[in-house]
């Protein structure tokens, strides 16, 4: 540690504070961290206070603003646990209910599924046949990341020339088509996307959706064959060959 | 208005009289008897309160109105509620009532000269602070509280001139130094709480300079074990500092309990009442709860042994509830025909003709142990087949168990966690010692297999449908060999993991962390199953019940919660501690939970009702380790002060004090039959103590329990069987295997 004489004044003050609080052993970097925290905290407070002062149309920041800033920050970041009497009251109510009986032979005893973390965090594409009955819905053309690269032959199946090769941004920015992210294919998809220019992608431009309905359905039919292949196990490597 | 005026002057007159006379005497006689339910309400000639609480609320409202000079409303309320004219049993209100009365008087009638001097000394307090009814003695476990009113009204009122506090305190000091030796020790207990409350009062009423002077002058006199508290106090110099500090706020509103013998108490009372300025007396009444017992005054060492907690000692009646400390009866299990090796050896040459014999765990009697709880007192999960197999295995191991004792000490096997970079925060072993788990400050949990058998994951659903379910080794087939590895890492928490606990059936692992959640992990799929959210603040410790299904967690919010794995909300909340709960342990019969806290007390809670049945004081530092003896009767606890204290749960008193460690003790474990107690601490040692001897010569009886005249034998040296040093590795977990081999764990810091 640098000798106290050469330390900046702030650091000396911090050392003194640590000593006053009874902390005698600490690593040298602790002082830096404490100073960083102090600086950040004070700047935040002063900035907040400036905002409050301008809101109150005052020209200078005064003690009231600082106090308000501190109070708001305290309630936000440095909350403290609830007071004891509140806890006692809540505990009294909760402890009044008898312990629930345990149902025998129920397998792993876990809370209802919505409170567990056991749900899958992906969703499989549903069968296309079902979708055709509700044709005209935007969700119909299910754009699958893996199969964006539909077989080269597909676009030619009865689609007018308007459609082809409009590069899709392929952003998952909620264009109202469902994107499936097959777990094992996420890695693959990343390699797929850069090669979009060469691949036939479909842009679902909202403004063109109406006119594209028919197109979409036909496309969808063609895509259904593509998508069905995806519904097999994700480790299926067939799709990659089509890229 | 005239009526109102007279009403006011009337009250003023009454107030004039009160300070002078020994009305105090009559008032305070109500206090000393330890049993004063809703003490404030038991004034002489008290009005029939519908409930002590409601009368209290009415009085509080009355004083609030008085403070705001809403005199007419005051009169109306008083008339309608039928409250007596002057709540003379409340000393705090007296001064603030004086304040308000004085203010009105100051405006008009100014005849109470002595009163005005009080009032002038506290002009702002009368306006700013509100009347302070002595908060209802916070009965253990009885949620006797009305949140809003208490919080509003529980402030410090000015008890006289701040400059004179110095004088009052010195006066008391002189007096106590002059009493007989036998009383001095007991009366010296008063110093610390009085000092703290007076200091806080000065700070709260914004007398910064006086508070600093007061602190400097008298803080050095306090007992050494209060040093940490005093340091925290010294950093509080303004009222705003107190706002966020929940512990101090609770200290302010709760009563510090002192146990003083009747003779000493009489001495004190007489001295304080014969003086004109008995501010100290009023402060004592307001903030201290003096539990009087008849008998010999206690000696300094006895007092020192029991004191040290944030709220003084425990009241006598808080430790009176019956505790069922016996063990639950083990179920009868049939040991089936088996072809273990040792049986074969025994029966070699002989035809194996063994009838399945009944498993007898030595519990031949059908009578219920009077100290054991009923089997169905709390619902417990039924035994599954796998549990039965486990028990049989346990029995077999028990037969091979080494009998430990003074002459046969256990061997210690130390597991050092390498490359933890000082981030190892929690460790646990399974009961059969096959798995070890470590919780780290980088929010991961790592599980290792201690045996050569590797850790495997269960196959995915698709693969599981392919296996033959009828085969004998289906339990092997469901495991995916591809995922076999020595260790597994569990990610999920977003903060350091402070507590880990395996379930008794080795299927689940619990971990609690600074992010406020407790997570349940499956040890078959090594994924997280549930996150139990309830604490919004760091959770410091968690533990599964010895029978599985239930678990407890305790954290910074000063509440311990009992959960069941299939409820997403806690079943019980154990509130009562003044500071965070640092250690939570189940009793072997799963009916009681012990929590150790930073307020230096240990509380024993009943799972069935949620009540606190024992408060055990004596430690001088936050408690980090608690262990129950296998027979359920005794408990050992270790804290940062380096002492291990032994407690008799049935009577609720301390029976032993093991000195030896020089640094904080983080783990305690009894051997399988309770013969040896092992303790591990930050001073890099494991120490073994003779538990049999420590619990052997007990002479506890009711007298000892009530008066606190504990006799701690100074036999730490005799009980210490061995000290085992590691080079530089603090010991953070201990575990006795089923054969009484001691396993220890710690992180290696080169």
Coordinates of C-alpha atoms in Angstrom, one line a residue, chain B residues 59-360:
Chain B
X59 CA -55.2 6.6 24.3
X60 CA -52.7 7.0 21.5
X61 CA -55.3 8.8 19.4
X62 CA -56.1 11.0 22.4
X63 CA -52.5 12.0 22.8
X64 CA -52.2 12.6 19.1
X65 CA -55.1 15.0 19.2
X66 CA -53.7 16.7 22.3
X67 CA -50.4 17.2 20.5
X68 CA -52.2 18.9 17.7
X69 CA -54.1 21.1 20.0
X70 CA -57.4 19.8 18.9
X71 CA -58.8 20.4 22.4
X72 CA -62.5 20.0 21.6
X73 CA -61.9 16.7 19.9
X74 CA -59.9 15.7 22.8
X75 CA -62.7 16.3 25.2
X76 CA -65.3 14.6 23.0
X77 CA -63.1 11.6 22.5
X78 CA -62.4 11.4 26.2
X79 CA -66.0 11.5 27.0
X80 CA -67.2 9.0 24.5
X81 CA -64.4 6.5 25.0
X82 CA -64.8 6.9 28.7
X83 CA -61.1 7.2 29.2
X84 CA -60.0 8.6 32.5
X85 CA -58.9 12.1 32.5
X86 CA -55.3 11.5 32.7
X87 CA -53.5 8.4 31.6
X88 CA -51.4 8.5 34.7
X89 CA -49.9 5.1 34.2
X90 CA -48.0 6.2 31.3
X91 CA -44.9 8.1 32.2
X92 CA -44.0 8.9 28.6
X93 CA -47.3 10.6 28.0
X94 CA -46.9 12.5 31.2
X95 CA -44.1 14.6 29.8
X96 CA -45.6 15.1 26.4
X97 CA -49.0 15.6 27.8
X98 CA -47.1 18.1 29.9
X99 CA -45.7 19.4 26.8
X100 CA -49.0 20.0 25.1
X101 CA -50.6 21.1 28.2
X102 CA -47.7 23.4 28.8
X103 CA -47.9 24.8 25.4
X104 CA -51.5 25.7 25.8
X105 CA -50.8 26.8 29.2
X106 CA -47.9 28.9 28.0
X107 CA -50.3 30.6 25.8
X108 CA -52.7 31.4 28.5
X109 CA -52.4 30.0 32.0
X110 CA -48.9 29.8 33.1
X111 CA -48.8 28.6 36.6
X112 CA -46.9 25.4 36.3
X113 CA -43.4 26.8 36.8
X114 CA -41.7 23.5 37.1
X115 CA -43.6 22.2 34.1
X116 CA -42.6 25.0 32.0
X117 CA -39.0 24.4 32.6
X118 CA -39.5 21.0 31.3
X119 CA -41.4 22.2 28.3
X120 CA -39.0 24.9 27.4
X121 CA -36.2 22.4 27.4
X122 CA -38.1 20.6 24.7
X123 CA -40.0 23.0 22.5
X124 CA -39.4 21.2 19.3
X125 CA -39.8 17.7 20.8
X126 CA -43.2 18.5 22.0
X127 CA -44.2 19.5 18.6
X128 CA -42.1 17.1 16.6
X129 CA -42.1 14.0 18.7
X130 CA -45.3 12.5 19.7
X131 CA -46.4 11.1 23.0
X132 CA -44.6 7.9 23.9
X133 CA -46.7 5.4 25.6
X134 CA -44.5 2.7 26.8
X135 CA -44.8 0.2 24.0
X136 CA -46.6 -2.9 25.2
X137 CA -44.1 -5.4 26.5
X138 CA -43.6 -7.3 23.3
X139 CA -44.6 -10.7 24.5
X140 CA -42.8 -13.5 23.0
X141 CA -44.9 -15.0 20.2
X142 CA -48.0 -13.0 21.0
X143 CA -48.4 -10.6 18.1
X144 CA -49.6 -7.9 20.3
X145 CA -49.1 -4.9 18.1
X146 CA -50.9 -2.4 16.0
X147 CA -48.4 -1.4 13.3
X148 CA -49.4 2.1 12.5
X149 CA -50.1 3.5 15.8
X150 CA -47.1 2.0 17.5
X151 CA -44.7 3.2 14.9
X152 CA -46.1 6.7 15.0
X153 CA -46.2 6.9 18.7
X154 CA -43.0 5.1 19.6
X155 CA -40.6 7.9 19.8
X156 CA -38.5 9.3 22.4
X157 CA -39.9 12.0 24.4
X158 CA -37.8 14.4 26.3
X159 CA -37.2 13.5 29.8
X160 CA -35.7 16.6 31.1
X161 CA -32.8 18.8 30.2
X162 CA -30.3 17.2 27.9
X163 CA -27.4 18.9 29.6
X164 CA -28.3 17.2 32.8
X165 CA -28.2 13.7 31.4
X166 CA -24.6 13.6 32.2
X167 CA -25.4 14.5 35.8
X168 CA -28.1 11.9 36.0
X169 CA -25.9 9.1 34.7
X170 CA -23.0 10.0 36.9
X171 CA -25.2 10.1 39.9
X172 CA -26.5 6.7 39.2
X173 CA -23.0 5.4 38.7
X174 CA -21.9 6.8 42.1
X175 CA -24.8 5.2 43.8
X176 CA -24.3 1.8 42.3
X177 CA -20.6 1.9 43.2
X178 CA -21.6 2.5 46.7
X179 CA -23.9 -0.4 47.3
X180 CA -23.0 -3.7 48.7
X181 CA -20.9 -6.0 46.6
X182 CA -23.5 -8.6 46.2
X183 CA -25.9 -6.1 44.7
X184 CA -23.5 -4.2 42.7
X185 CA -23.1 -6.8 40.0
X186 CA -26.8 -7.0 39.4
X187 CA -27.4 -3.3 39.4
X188 CA -24.5 -2.8 37.0
X189 CA -26.7 -4.5 34.4
X190 CA -28.6 -1.3 34.3
X191 CA -25.8 0.7 32.9
X192 CA -25.7 -0.5 29.4
X193 CA -29.4 -0.2 28.4
X194 CA -29.7 3.0 30.2
X195 CA -26.7 4.4 28.4
X196 CA -28.0 3.3 25.1
X197 CA -31.4 4.6 25.6
X198 CA -30.3 8.0 26.9
X199 CA -27.9 8.4 24.0
X200 CA -30.5 7.5 21.5
X201 CA -32.9 9.9 23.1
X202 CA -30.4 12.7 22.8
X203 CA -29.8 11.8 19.2
X204 CA -33.5 11.5 18.4
X205 CA -34.2 14.9 19.8
X206 CA -31.4 16.5 17.9
X207 CA -29.0 17.3 20.7
X208 CA -26.0 16.4 18.8
X209 CA -23.3 18.0 20.9
X210 CA -24.7 16.7 24.1
X211 CA -25.0 13.3 22.7
X212 CA -21.4 13.2 21.6
X213 CA -20.2 14.4 24.9
X214 CA -22.4 11.9 26.7
X215 CA -21.1 9.1 24.5
X216 CA -17.5 10.0 25.0
X217 CA -17.7 10.2 28.6
X218 CA -19.5 7.0 29.4
X219 CA -19.0 4.6 26.6
X220 CA -15.7 3.4 28.0
X221 CA -17.4 2.1 31.1
X222 CA -19.6 -0.4 29.4
X223 CA -18.9 -4.1 29.3
X224 CA -16.4 -5.2 26.7
X225 CA -18.8 -7.5 25.0
X226 CA -21.0 -4.6 24.0
X227 CA -18.1 -3.1 22.0
X228 CA -19.6 -3.8 18.6
X229 CA -22.9 -2.3 19.5
X230 CA -21.2 0.8 20.9
X231 CA -19.3 1.3 17.7
X232 CA -22.5 1.2 15.7
X233 CA -24.0 3.7 18.1
X234 CA -21.0 6.0 17.7
X235 CA -21.7 6.3 14.1
X236 CA -25.2 7.4 14.7
X237 CA -25.1 11.1 15.4
X238 CA -28.2 12.3 13.8
X239 CA -31.8 11.4 13.8
X240 CA -31.8 10.6 10.1
X241 CA -29.2 7.9 10.7
X242 CA -31.6 6.0 12.7
X243 CA -34.2 5.8 10.1
X244 CA -32.8 2.9 8.0
X245 CA -31.4 0.9 10.9
X246 CA -34.2 -1.6 11.6
X247 CA -32.3 -3.2 14.4
X248 CA -31.9 0.0 16.4
X249 CA -35.5 0.9 15.7
X250 CA -36.6 -2.4 17.2
X251 CA -34.2 -1.9 20.1
X252 CA -35.9 1.4 20.7
X253 CA -39.3 0.1 20.8
X254 CA -38.7 -3.2 22.6
X255 CA -37.9 -3.5 26.2
X256 CA -34.5 -4.5 27.4
X257 CA -35.0 -7.3 29.9
X258 CA -33.1 -7.4 33.1
X259 CA -33.3 -10.0 35.8
X260 CA -32.7 -8.6 39.2
X261 CA -33.3 -10.1 42.6
X262 CA -35.9 -8.4 44.7
X263 CA -33.4 -7.0 47.2
X264 CA -31.3 -5.3 44.7
X265 CA -34.4 -3.9 42.9
X266 CA -35.7 -2.5 46.1
X267 CA -32.4 -0.7 46.7
X268 CA -32.5 0.8 43.3
X269 CA -36.0 1.9 43.4
X270 CA -35.7 3.5 46.8
X271 CA -32.7 5.4 45.7
X272 CA -34.2 6.7 42.5
X273 CA -37.4 7.7 43.9
X274 CA -36.1 9.7 46.7
X275 CA -34.6 12.2 44.4
X276 CA -36.4 15.0 42.9
X277 CA -35.3 14.6 39.4
X278 CA -36.0 11.0 38.8
X279 CA -35.7 11.1 35.1
X280 CA -33.7 8.0 35.2
X281 CA -36.5 6.3 36.9
X282 CA -38.9 7.3 34.2
X283 CA -36.5 6.1 31.5
X284 CA -36.1 2.8 33.3
X285 CA -39.8 2.4 33.4
X286 CA -40.2 3.2 29.8
X287 CA -37.4 1.2 28.3
X288 CA -36.5 -1.5 30.7
X289 CA -38.3 -4.5 31.8
X290 CA -37.2 -5.7 35.1
X291 CA -37.9 -9.3 35.8
X292 CA -37.8 -9.7 39.5
X293 CA -37.0 -13.0 41.2
X294 CA -36.8 -13.8 44.8
X295 CA -33.6 -15.2 45.9
X296 CA -29.9 -14.5 46.1
X297 CA -28.5 -11.9 43.9
X298 CA -26.5 -13.3 41.1
X299 CA -22.8 -13.0 40.9
X300 CA -21.0 -11.2 38.1
X301 CA -19.9 -14.3 36.4
X302 CA -23.4 -15.7 36.3
X303 CA -24.7 -12.5 34.9
X304 CA -22.0 -12.3 32.3
X305 CA -22.7 -15.7 31.2
X306 CA -26.3 -15.0 30.4
X307 CA -26.1 -11.4 29.2
X308 CA -24.8 -10.1 25.9
X309 CA -27.8 -10.2 23.7
X310 CA -29.3 -7.1 22.1
X311 CA -32.4 -7.2 24.2
X312 CA -31.0 -8.3 27.5
X313 CA -31.9 -11.6 28.9
X314 CA -35.0 -13.6 28.4
X315 CA -38.0 -13.2 30.6
X316 CA -38.8 -16.1 32.9
X317 CA -42.1 -16.9 31.3
X318 CA -40.7 -16.9 27.8
X319 CA -38.9 -20.1 28.6
X320 CA -41.7 -21.9 30.4
X321 CA -43.6 -23.5 27.6
X322 CA -43.3 -27.2 27.4
X323 CA -41.0 -28.4 24.7
X324 CA -41.3 -31.9 23.4
X325 CA -37.7 -32.7 22.9
X326 CA -37.9 -36.4 22.6
X327 CA -37.5 -38.2 19.4
X328 CA -40.2 -39.6 17.2
X329 CA -40.6 -43.3 17.2
X330 CA -38.9 -45.0 14.3
X331 CA -41.3 -47.1 12.3
X332 CA -40.9 -50.8 12.4
X333 CA -39.2 -52.0 9.3
X334 CA -38.9 -55.6 8.3
X335 CA -35.4 -56.4 7.4
X336 CA -35.9 -58.8 4.5
X337 CA -34.0 -61.8 3.6
X338 CA -30.8 -60.5 2.2
X339 CA -27.7 -61.9 0.9
X340 CA -25.1 -59.5 2.1
X341 CA -21.6 -60.6 2.3
X342 CA -21.3 -60.6 6.0
X343 CA -24.4 -62.7 6.4
X344 CA -22.9 -65.1 4.0
X345 CA -19.7 -65.2 6.0
X346 CA -21.6 -65.9 9.1
X347 CA -23.7 -68.5 7.7
X348 CA -21.1 -70.1 5.6
X349 CA -21.7 -73.7 5.5
X350 CA -25.0 -73.4 7.1
X351 CA -28.2 -73.3 5.1
X352 CA -29.4 -69.8 4.9
X353 CA -32.5 -70.0 6.8
X354 CA -33.2 -66.7 8.1
X355 CA -36.6 -65.5 9.0
X356 CA -37.2 -61.8 8.3
X357 CA -36.7 -60.4 11.7
X358 CA -38.5 -57.4 13.0
X359 CA -36.4 -54.3 13.1
X360 CA -36.0 -53.2 16.7

